[in-house]
Amino acid sequence: MLHTSYIELDGAALNANIKFLKSLLPASTTFSMVVKANAYGHGIEDLLPMIEDCGVNHFSVFSLAEAMRVQECMRENSDVMILGFVDDDYLDWVIDKGLSFYVFTLERLQATVEAAKRARRPARIHIELETGMHRTGFCEDQLPRVWQLIQDNQQHLQIEGLCTHYAGAEDFAVRDRIKEQVATFKRLCDAFEDHGINPRYKHTACSGALFNYPETIMDMVRIGIACYGFWPNQETRMSYLREHRLTEDPLKRILSWKSKILSVNRVPEGKYVSYGKSYLTTRPSKIATVPVGYGYGFSRDLSNNGHVLVGGQRVPVIGFVNMNMVVIDVTEVEEVKVNDEVVLIGQQGDKTMTVSSFSDMNNSMNYELLTRLPGHIPKVAKRQPAPAMMG
Ligand SMILES: *Cc1c(COP(=O)(O)O)cnc(C)c1O
């Protein structure tokens, strides 16, 4: 092992998640997997071929840089859609490569027309509509200008989609806000149709919307967190499992984060461990070090607070998390030696460290914790157990 830790990706779990999510959609709905923020920390380059093996070939990213990475490693028949940032300097490149992207300002629409003229190739665009989130999207009073620009430049624009994003589809407290957005979106789509613009894809649903508002499933869905095996929040998980009388969670985590024991030492009672005086042994102790610290994505918030799995047991982090190391208390673990596996996130024996228990934050922070995993941690595919032999 060259690096001090690695991320293991479980292709079978990914496949199970995608199969389950697709089973909730009409066959005609395009499944776009959201791989922004380095595929939610899982690693774009490593995960992409695994996703394609599961039969998904449409990817959504936020930025141009992410789109370039996807475009570099995706298969010939796969497609990228940029939901957010494209610098003006790169519009020509994006159009030339045939990537699709969101347009949500008049300036961008105008610049897109000019770039498409230069590229001699129509730009594939998705028009984002403001329906109540008040973040990005064309407001209703801008639409006459949008329609005019589209009509005047038909040969330069290939309008592929009309779309919007909900202001918290996982949060039941904002149900009224979401319902109003759905109604506004439908009304605005009708207005486009009245102006002769009726693109192939109308799309609005993210993971939360897919589970909580099936009416938001249209010609395409943009699913992120659920593909990776996480519910957008606990509320959505519990409500979905209850409503569908499921006893087993259909979503499986695909990521594990693992390292190895670097050293094991004995420490007498009454000694301070690691920097400063934040941890004092209260018994003769056995301590071990793990070569991950805040410089490698193991948050300093976990000082005297986090846990890891060693020898099939959950053991505490003691003292401050250092830049390159943490100290753990393995007094209770009978046989523990250098190079033993340490699980930071994932399973060992019958114990699990979830992403949320990895920190002391609540479950809704899965998004943040995942995307904070450093991109440089190497990824390996989990080896699937051989099928059981008959007879
Ligand atoms: C991130 C994002 C999604 C996916 O959201 P999940 O909750 O992870 O499914 C969908 N649409 C847009 C516009 C997004 O930014």
Short mmCIF file of C-alpha atoms and ligand atoms in Angstrom, two decimals:
data_model
loop_
_atom_site.label_atom_id
_atom_site.label_comp_id
_atom_site.label_asym_id
_atom_site.label_seq_id
_atom_site.Cartn_x
_atom_site.Cartn_y
_atom_site.Cartn_z
CA MET A 1 0.00 0.00 0.00
CA LEU A 2 1.60 3.25 -1.17
CA HIS A 3 -0.88 5.61 0.47
CA THR A 4 -1.90 5.65 4.11
CA SER A 5 -5.53 4.82 3.45
CA TYR A 6 -7.79 3.79 0.60
CA ILE A 7 -11.43 3.95 -0.44
CA GLU A 8 -13.10 0.72 -1.46
CA LEU A 9 -15.99 0.89 -3.95
CA ASP A 10 -18.62 -1.84 -3.97
CA GLY A 11 -19.86 -2.38 -7.53
CA ALA A 12 -22.55 -4.86 -6.47
CA ALA A 13 -24.05 -2.31 -4.08
CA LEU A 14 -23.98 0.36 -6.79
CA ASN A 15 -25.74 -2.00 -9.16
CA ALA A 16 -28.40 -2.83 -6.56
CA ASN A 17 -29.05 0.88 -5.90
CA ILE A 18 -29.39 1.76 -9.57
CA LYS A 19 -31.66 -1.22 -10.19
CA PHE A 20 -33.89 -0.22 -7.29
CA LEU A 21 -34.01 3.46 -8.32
CA LYS A 22 -34.77 2.60 -11.95
CA SER A 23 -37.61 0.35 -10.79
CA LEU A 24 -39.34 3.51 -9.53
CA LEU A 25 -39.28 5.12 -12.98
CA PRO A 26 -41.18 4.60 -16.21
CA ALA A 27 -38.95 2.86 -18.77
CA SER A 28 -39.01 5.99 -20.93
CA THR A 29 -37.44 8.20 -18.24
CA THR A 30 -33.72 8.91 -18.70
CA PHE A 31 -31.63 8.25 -15.60
CA SER A 32 -28.92 10.85 -15.13
CA MET A 33 -26.53 10.04 -12.32
CA VAL A 34 -25.19 13.13 -10.60
CA VAL A 35 -21.41 12.83 -10.23
CA LYS A 36 -20.59 16.37 -9.16
CA ALA A 37 -18.11 17.02 -6.32
CA ASN A 38 -15.89 14.12 -7.39
CA ALA A 39 -18.88 11.76 -7.51
CA TYR A 40 -19.83 12.72 -3.94
CA GLY A 41 -16.29 11.90 -2.82
CA HIS A 42 -16.25 8.46 -4.46
CA GLY A 43 -13.90 9.49 -7.28
CA ILE A 44 -15.11 10.32 -10.81
CA GLU A 45 -12.48 8.36 -12.73
CA ASP A 46 -12.83 5.21 -10.66
CA LEU A 47 -16.58 5.17 -10.34
CA LEU A 48 -17.56 6.12 -13.88
CA PRO A 49 -16.81 2.79 -15.57
CA MET A 50 -18.57 1.01 -12.72
CA ILE A 51 -21.67 3.17 -13.27
CA GLU A 52 -21.55 2.50 -17.00
CA ASP A 53 -21.36 -1.23 -16.23
CA CYS A 54 -24.69 -0.77 -14.42
CA GLY A 55 -26.26 0.52 -17.63
CA VAL A 56 -26.27 4.26 -16.84
CA ASN A 57 -24.74 6.51 -19.48
CA HIS A 58 -25.99 9.99 -18.64
CA PHE A 59 -24.01 12.04 -16.13
CA SER A 60 -24.73 15.36 -14.45
CA VAL A 61 -21.95 17.55 -13.08
CA PHE A 62 -21.88 21.07 -11.69
CA SER A 63 -18.79 22.51 -13.28
CA LEU A 64 -16.86 22.59 -16.50
CA ALA A 65 -13.82 21.03 -14.81
CA GLU A 66 -15.91 18.07 -13.67
CA ALA A 67 -17.42 17.77 -17.14
CA MET A 68 -13.92 17.59 -18.63
CA ARG A 69 -12.99 14.78 -16.25
CA VAL A 70 -16.13 12.83 -17.09
CA GLN A 71 -15.66 13.45 -20.79
CA GLU A 72 -12.08 12.12 -20.57
CA CYS A 73 -13.04 8.79 -19.05
CA MET A 74 -16.58 8.10 -20.27
CA ARG A 75 -17.46 5.67 -23.04
CA GLU A 76 -18.37 6.77 -26.53
CA ASN A 77 -22.14 6.58 -26.11
CA SER A 78 -22.24 8.37 -22.74
CA ASP A 79 -23.39 11.94 -22.25
CA VAL A 80 -22.60 14.80 -19.85
CA MET A 81 -24.86 17.61 -18.69
CA ILE A 82 -23.41 20.63 -16.85
CA LEU A 83 -25.85 21.96 -14.25
CA GLY A 84 -23.92 25.03 -13.27
CA PHE A 85 -20.63 26.66 -14.04
CA VAL A 86 -19.20 27.12 -17.52
CA ASP A 87 -16.80 30.02 -17.95
CA ASP A 88 -17.42 32.13 -21.05
CA ASP A 89 -13.90 31.32 -22.24
CA TYR A 90 -14.87 27.67 -22.57
CA LEU A 91 -18.31 27.93 -24.19
CA ASP A 92 -16.81 27.22 -27.61
CA TRP A 93 -15.09 24.12 -26.26
CA VAL A 94 -18.25 22.79 -24.62
CA ILE A 95 -20.30 23.29 -27.78
CA ASP A 96 -17.60 21.83 -29.99
CA LYS A 97 -17.43 18.71 -27.80
CA GLY A 98 -21.20 18.41 -27.97
CA LEU A 99 -21.76 18.58 -24.21
CA SER A 100 -25.11 19.79 -22.92
CA PHE A 101 -25.41 22.52 -20.33
CA TYR A 102 -27.85 24.60 -18.33
CA VAL A 103 -28.60 28.15 -19.39
CA PHE A 104 -30.18 30.39 -16.76
CA THR A 105 -29.31 33.97 -17.69
CA LEU A 106 -29.98 36.08 -20.77
CA GLU A 107 -26.29 36.91 -21.01
CA ARG A 108 -25.45 33.21 -21.18
CA LEU A 109 -28.16 32.56 -23.75
CA GLN A 110 -26.85 35.37 -25.94
CA ALA A 111 -23.23 34.22 -25.54
CA THR A 112 -24.28 30.66 -26.35
CA VAL A 113 -25.83 31.77 -29.62
CA GLU A 114 -22.63 33.59 -30.58
CA ALA A 115 -20.44 30.63 -29.60
CA ALA A 116 -22.65 28.21 -31.53
CA LYS A 117 -22.34 30.40 -34.62
CA ARG A 118 -18.55 30.27 -34.30
CA ALA A 119 -18.58 26.52 -33.69
CA ARG A 120 -20.96 25.97 -36.64
CA ARG A 121 -22.71 23.51 -34.46
CA PRO A 122 -25.93 23.97 -32.48
CA ALA A 123 -25.49 24.23 -28.72
CA ARG A 124 -27.31 21.58 -26.71
CA ILE A 125 -28.94 23.50 -23.89
CA HIS A 126 -31.30 23.00 -20.98
CA ILE A 127 -33.29 26.07 -19.99
CA GLU A 128 -33.48 26.34 -16.22
CA LEU A 129 -36.63 27.94 -14.88
CA GLU A 130 -37.03 29.83 -11.62
CA THR A 131 -40.00 28.24 -9.92
CA GLY A 132 -39.56 29.29 -6.30
CA MET A 133 -36.14 28.25 -5.08
CA HIS A 134 -34.79 31.72 -5.87
CA ARG A 135 -31.30 30.68 -6.73
CA THR A 136 -30.71 30.25 -10.48
CA GLY A 137 -33.15 30.08 -13.38
CA PHE A 138 -35.06 32.40 -15.71
CA CYS A 139 -37.75 34.42 -13.99
CA GLU A 140 -41.14 34.60 -15.62
CA ASP A 141 -40.72 38.21 -16.76
CA GLN A 142 -37.60 37.24 -18.73
CA LEU A 143 -39.35 34.54 -20.72
CA PRO A 144 -40.56 36.71 -23.62
CA ARG A 145 -36.89 37.63 -24.27
CA VAL A 146 -35.91 33.95 -24.04
CA TRP A 147 -38.59 32.92 -26.52
CA GLN A 148 -37.57 35.69 -28.90
CA LEU A 149 -33.88 34.71 -28.74
CA ILE A 150 -34.72 31.06 -29.32
CA GLN A 151 -37.00 31.83 -32.24
CA ASP A 152 -34.42 34.12 -33.86
CA ASN A 153 -31.63 31.56 -33.53
CA GLN A 154 -33.26 28.21 -34.09
CA GLN A 155 -30.44 26.81 -36.20
CA HIS A 156 -27.91 27.55 -33.45
CA LEU A 157 -29.78 26.16 -30.46
CA GLN A 158 -30.86 22.66 -29.78
CA ILE A 159 -33.21 23.06 -26.81
CA GLU A 160 -32.97 19.68 -25.11
CA GLY A 161 -34.62 20.39 -21.83
CA LEU A 162 -36.66 22.52 -19.50
CA CYS A 163 -35.72 22.06 -15.88
CA THR A 164 -35.85 23.35 -12.35
CA HIS A 165 -34.58 22.39 -8.91
CA TYR A 166 -36.58 22.12 -5.67
CA ALA A 167 -35.81 24.02 -2.51
CA GLY A 168 -35.46 20.96 -0.27
CA ALA A 169 -37.55 18.03 -1.55
CA GLU A 170 -36.30 15.89 1.35
CA ASP A 171 -37.64 18.28 3.97
CA PHE A 172 -41.32 17.64 4.81
CA ALA A 173 -41.55 21.01 6.51
CA VAL A 174 -41.38 22.78 3.14
CA ARG A 175 -44.02 20.66 1.37
CA ASP A 176 -46.10 23.70 0.46
CA ARG A 177 -43.09 25.32 -1.18
CA ILE A 178 -42.35 22.22 -3.29
CA LYS A 179 -45.99 21.74 -4.35
CA GLU A 180 -46.08 25.32 -5.54
CA GLN A 181 -42.84 24.82 -7.49
CA VAL A 182 -44.30 21.76 -9.23
CA ALA A 183 -47.36 23.75 -10.27
CA THR A 184 -45.28 26.72 -11.42
CA PHE A 185 -43.01 24.47 -13.48
CA LYS A 186 -45.97 22.88 -15.26
CA ARG A 187 -47.48 26.26 -16.00
CA LEU A 188 -44.18 27.61 -17.40
CA CYS A 189 -43.67 24.49 -19.54
CA ASP A 190 -47.13 25.06 -21.02
CA ALA A 191 -46.17 28.64 -21.82
CA PHE A 192 -43.08 27.35 -23.66
CA GLU A 193 -45.24 24.95 -25.59
CA ASP A 194 -47.56 27.81 -26.56
CA HIS A 195 -44.48 29.41 -28.08
CA GLY A 196 -43.67 26.29 -30.06
CA ILE A 197 -40.90 25.14 -27.72
CA ASN A 198 -41.46 21.62 -26.42
CA PRO A 199 -38.11 19.95 -25.73
CA ARG A 200 -37.56 16.24 -25.31
CA TYR A 201 -36.67 16.39 -21.62
CA LYS A 202 -38.56 18.05 -18.82
CA HIS A 203 -36.69 17.28 -15.65
CA THR A 204 -36.93 18.32 -12.04
CA ALA A 205 -36.43 15.34 -9.71
CA CYS A 206 -33.42 14.83 -7.42
CA SER A 207 -33.32 11.97 -4.87
CA GLY A 208 -35.66 13.61 -2.36
CA ALA A 209 -38.22 14.50 -5.02
CA LEU A 210 -38.12 11.00 -6.49
CA PHE A 211 -39.05 9.47 -3.13
CA ASN A 212 -41.40 12.11 -1.75
CA TYR A 213 -43.09 13.57 -4.85
CA PRO A 214 -43.48 10.93 -7.58
CA GLU A 215 -45.29 13.56 -9.69
CA THR A 216 -41.88 15.23 -10.19
CA ILE A 217 -40.64 12.25 -12.23
CA MET A 218 -40.77 13.39 -15.85
CA ASP A 219 -38.63 12.59 -18.92
CA MET A 220 -35.37 12.58 -16.97
CA VAL A 221 -34.34 12.42 -13.32
CA ARG A 222 -31.08 13.69 -11.82
CA ILE A 223 -30.19 11.39 -8.97
CA GLY A 224 -27.16 11.84 -6.75
CA ILE A 225 -27.05 10.79 -3.12
CA ALA A 226 -29.40 7.78 -3.45
CA CYS A 227 -27.17 6.16 -6.08
CA TYR A 228 -24.38 6.17 -3.52
CA GLY A 229 -26.61 4.35 -1.05
CA PHE A 230 -27.68 7.25 1.16
CA TRP A 231 -31.12 8.68 1.78
CA PRO A 232 -31.27 12.45 1.44
CA ASN A 233 -32.27 12.54 5.11
CA GLN A 234 -33.67 10.28 7.85
CA GLU A 235 -37.19 11.61 7.49
CA THR A 236 -37.37 10.55 3.85
CA ARG A 237 -35.90 7.14 4.66
CA MET A 238 -38.33 6.37 7.45
CA SER A 239 -41.35 7.64 5.59
CA TYR A 240 -40.44 5.70 2.44
CA LEU A 241 -39.73 2.42 4.22
CA ARG A 242 -42.94 2.69 6.24
CA GLU A 243 -45.13 3.61 3.31
CA HIS A 244 -43.79 0.75 1.18
CA ARG A 245 -43.70 -1.72 4.08
CA LEU A 246 -40.01 -2.44 3.53
CA THR A 247 -38.08 -4.09 6.34
CA GLU A 248 -34.76 -4.08 4.54
CA ASP A 249 -33.16 -0.87 3.33
CA PRO A 250 -33.02 -1.02 -0.49
CA LEU A 251 -30.10 1.44 -0.60
CA LYS A 252 -26.62 0.02 0.01
CA ARG A 253 -23.53 2.09 0.81
CA ILE A 254 -20.91 1.65 -1.86
CA LEU A 255 -17.99 3.39 -0.16
CA SER A 256 -15.71 2.12 2.60
CA TRP A 257 -12.65 3.95 3.87
CA LYS A 258 -9.87 1.86 5.31
CA SER A 259 -6.36 2.11 6.68
CA LYS A 260 -3.93 0.03 8.72
CA ILE A 261 -2.44 0.05 12.21
CA LEU A 262 0.92 1.86 12.11
CA SER A 263 2.16 1.07 15.63
CA VAL A 264 1.02 -0.36 18.98
CA ASN A 265 2.33 0.83 22.36
CA ARG A 266 1.68 0.37 26.08
CA VAL A 267 1.05 3.48 28.19
CA PRO A 268 0.90 3.41 32.01
CA GLU A 269 -2.01 4.89 33.95
CA GLY A 270 -1.93 8.67 34.49
CA LYS A 271 -0.07 9.69 31.31
CA TYR A 272 -1.07 12.26 28.69
CA VAL A 273 -1.41 10.96 25.14
CA SER A 274 -0.34 12.85 21.99
CA TYR A 275 -0.08 16.70 21.88
CA GLY A 276 -1.02 18.72 24.92
CA LYS A 277 -3.07 17.53 27.81
CA SER A 278 -6.40 16.70 26.23
CA TYR A 279 -6.31 13.00 27.08
CA LEU A 280 -5.06 11.34 30.28
CA THR A 281 -4.98 7.58 30.64
CA THR A 282 -7.09 6.39 33.55
CA ARG A 283 -5.80 2.83 33.43
CA PRO A 284 -2.79 1.01 31.98
CA SER A 285 -3.59 1.32 28.30
CA LYS A 286 -2.75 -0.12 24.95
CA ILE A 287 -2.73 2.54 22.25
CA ALA A 288 -2.31 2.28 18.51
CA THR A 289 -1.72 4.81 15.76
CA VAL A 290 -3.48 5.03 12.39
CA PRO A 291 -1.81 7.03 9.59
CA VAL A 292 -4.76 9.30 8.79
CA GLY A 293 -5.14 12.81 10.17
CA TYR A 294 -6.85 16.06 9.29
CA GLY A 295 -4.44 16.40 6.35
CA TYR A 296 -6.03 13.25 4.95
CA GLY A 297 -9.68 14.00 5.54
CA PHE A 298 -10.03 12.77 9.12
CA SER A 299 -11.55 15.84 10.70
CA ARG A 300 -9.99 17.48 13.73
CA ASP A 301 -13.53 17.65 15.17
CA LEU A 302 -13.10 13.95 15.89
CA SER A 303 -10.40 14.64 18.51
CA ASN A 304 -11.38 12.68 21.67
CA ASN A 305 -14.65 12.06 19.90
CA GLY A 306 -14.52 9.82 16.82
CA HIS A 307 -14.41 6.03 16.58
CA VAL A 308 -12.91 3.48 14.20
CA LEU A 309 -13.23 -0.30 13.83
CA VAL A 310 -10.31 -2.58 14.69
CA GLY A 311 -10.41 -6.31 15.31
CA GLY A 312 -14.17 -6.25 14.83
CA GLN A 313 -14.59 -3.73 17.65
CA ARG A 314 -15.50 -0.07 17.83
CA VAL A 315 -12.67 1.84 19.53
CA PRO A 316 -12.31 5.53 20.42
CA VAL A 317 -9.99 8.16 19.01
CA ILE A 318 -8.04 9.63 21.94
CA GLY A 319 -6.30 12.98 22.07
CA PHE A 320 -6.18 15.46 19.22
CA VAL A 321 -6.37 14.33 15.63
CA ASN A 322 -2.92 15.23 14.23
CA MET A 323 -2.15 16.22 10.68
CA ASN A 324 -1.02 12.72 9.68
CA MET A 325 -2.09 10.44 12.51
CA VAL A 326 -4.69 9.57 15.06
CA VAL A 327 -4.18 7.66 18.27
CA ILE A 328 -6.81 5.10 19.21
CA ASP A 329 -7.37 3.21 22.46
CA VAL A 330 -7.16 -0.52 21.74
CA THR A 331 -6.89 -1.71 25.36
CA GLU A 332 -10.05 -3.79 24.89
CA VAL A 333 -8.94 -5.39 21.64
CA GLU A 334 -7.15 -8.58 22.45
CA GLU A 335 -4.95 -9.23 19.47
CA VAL A 336 -4.01 -6.10 17.66
CA LYS A 337 -0.83 -5.72 15.68
CA VAL A 338 0.84 -3.52 13.11
CA ASN A 339 -0.82 -3.71 9.65
CA ASP A 340 -4.20 -4.85 10.99
CA GLU A 341 -7.08 -3.37 9.02
CA VAL A 342 -8.69 -0.21 10.42
CA VAL A 343 -12.13 0.79 9.11
CA LEU A 344 -12.87 4.51 9.22
CA ILE A 345 -16.11 4.23 7.25
CA GLY A 346 -17.74 0.90 6.42
CA GLN A 347 -18.08 -2.55 7.89
CA GLN A 348 -15.87 -4.90 9.82
CA GLY A 349 -17.37 -8.11 11.15
CA ASP A 350 -20.84 -7.21 12.41
CA LYS A 351 -19.94 -3.59 13.19
CA THR A 352 -20.53 -0.60 10.95
CA MET A 353 -19.18 2.94 10.94
CA THR A 354 -21.60 5.06 8.97
CA VAL A 355 -20.55 8.28 7.34
CA SER A 356 -22.60 10.18 9.90
CA SER A 357 -21.23 8.31 12.91
CA PHE A 358 -17.80 8.98 11.51
CA SER A 359 -18.48 12.47 12.70
CA ASP A 360 -20.75 13.61 15.50
CA MET A 361 -22.90 15.47 13.03
CA ASN A 362 -26.41 14.49 12.15
CA ASN A 363 -27.43 12.42 9.20
CA SER A 364 -28.41 15.22 6.90
CA MET A 365 -24.74 16.07 6.66
CA ASN A 366 -23.90 12.94 4.65
CA TYR A 367 -23.61 15.16 1.59
CA GLU A 368 -21.02 17.37 3.22
CA LEU A 369 -19.01 14.60 4.84
CA LEU A 370 -18.78 12.61 1.61
CA THR A 371 -17.73 15.52 -0.53
CA ARG A 372 -15.09 16.48 2.00
CA LEU A 373 -13.20 13.21 1.47
CA PRO A 374 -9.91 14.18 -0.17
CA GLY A 375 -9.78 13.34 -3.86
CA HIS A 376 -6.25 11.98 -3.56
CA ILE A 377 -7.18 8.94 -1.45
CA PRO A 378 -6.73 6.00 -3.83
CA LYS A 379 -9.80 3.98 -4.83
CA VAL A 380 -10.00 0.23 -5.21
CA ALA A 381 -12.87 -1.93 -6.40
CA LYS A 382 -14.21 -4.25 -3.71
CA ARG A 383 -13.59 -7.86 -4.59
CA GLN A 384 -16.90 -9.61 -4.60
CA PRO A 385 -17.06 -12.92 -2.76
CA ALA A 386 -17.11 -15.90 -5.14
CA PRO A 387 -20.60 -17.34 -5.55
CA ALA A 388 -21.26 -20.22 -3.17
CA MET A 389 -20.59 -23.63 -4.72
CA MET A 390 -23.42 -26.09 -4.93
CA GLY A 391 -23.22 -29.62 -3.58
C1 LIG B 1 -27.01 17.97 -6.73
C2 LIG B 1 -28.18 18.13 -7.63
C3 LIG B 1 -29.04 17.05 -7.85
C4 LIG B 1 -28.92 15.71 -7.13
O1 LIG B 1 -29.35 15.84 -5.79
P1 LIG B 1 -29.42 14.55 -4.83
O2 LIG B 1 -30.16 15.06 -3.64
O3 LIG B 1 -28.01 14.19 -4.49
O4 LIG B 1 -30.12 13.47 -5.55
C5 LIG B 1 -30.05 17.22 -8.79
N1 LIG B 1 -30.21 18.40 -9.43
C6 LIG B 1 -29.41 19.47 -9.23
C7 LIG B 1 -29.65 20.73 -9.98
C8 LIG B 1 -28.38 19.37 -8.31
O5 LIG B 1 -27.58 20.42 -8.10
#
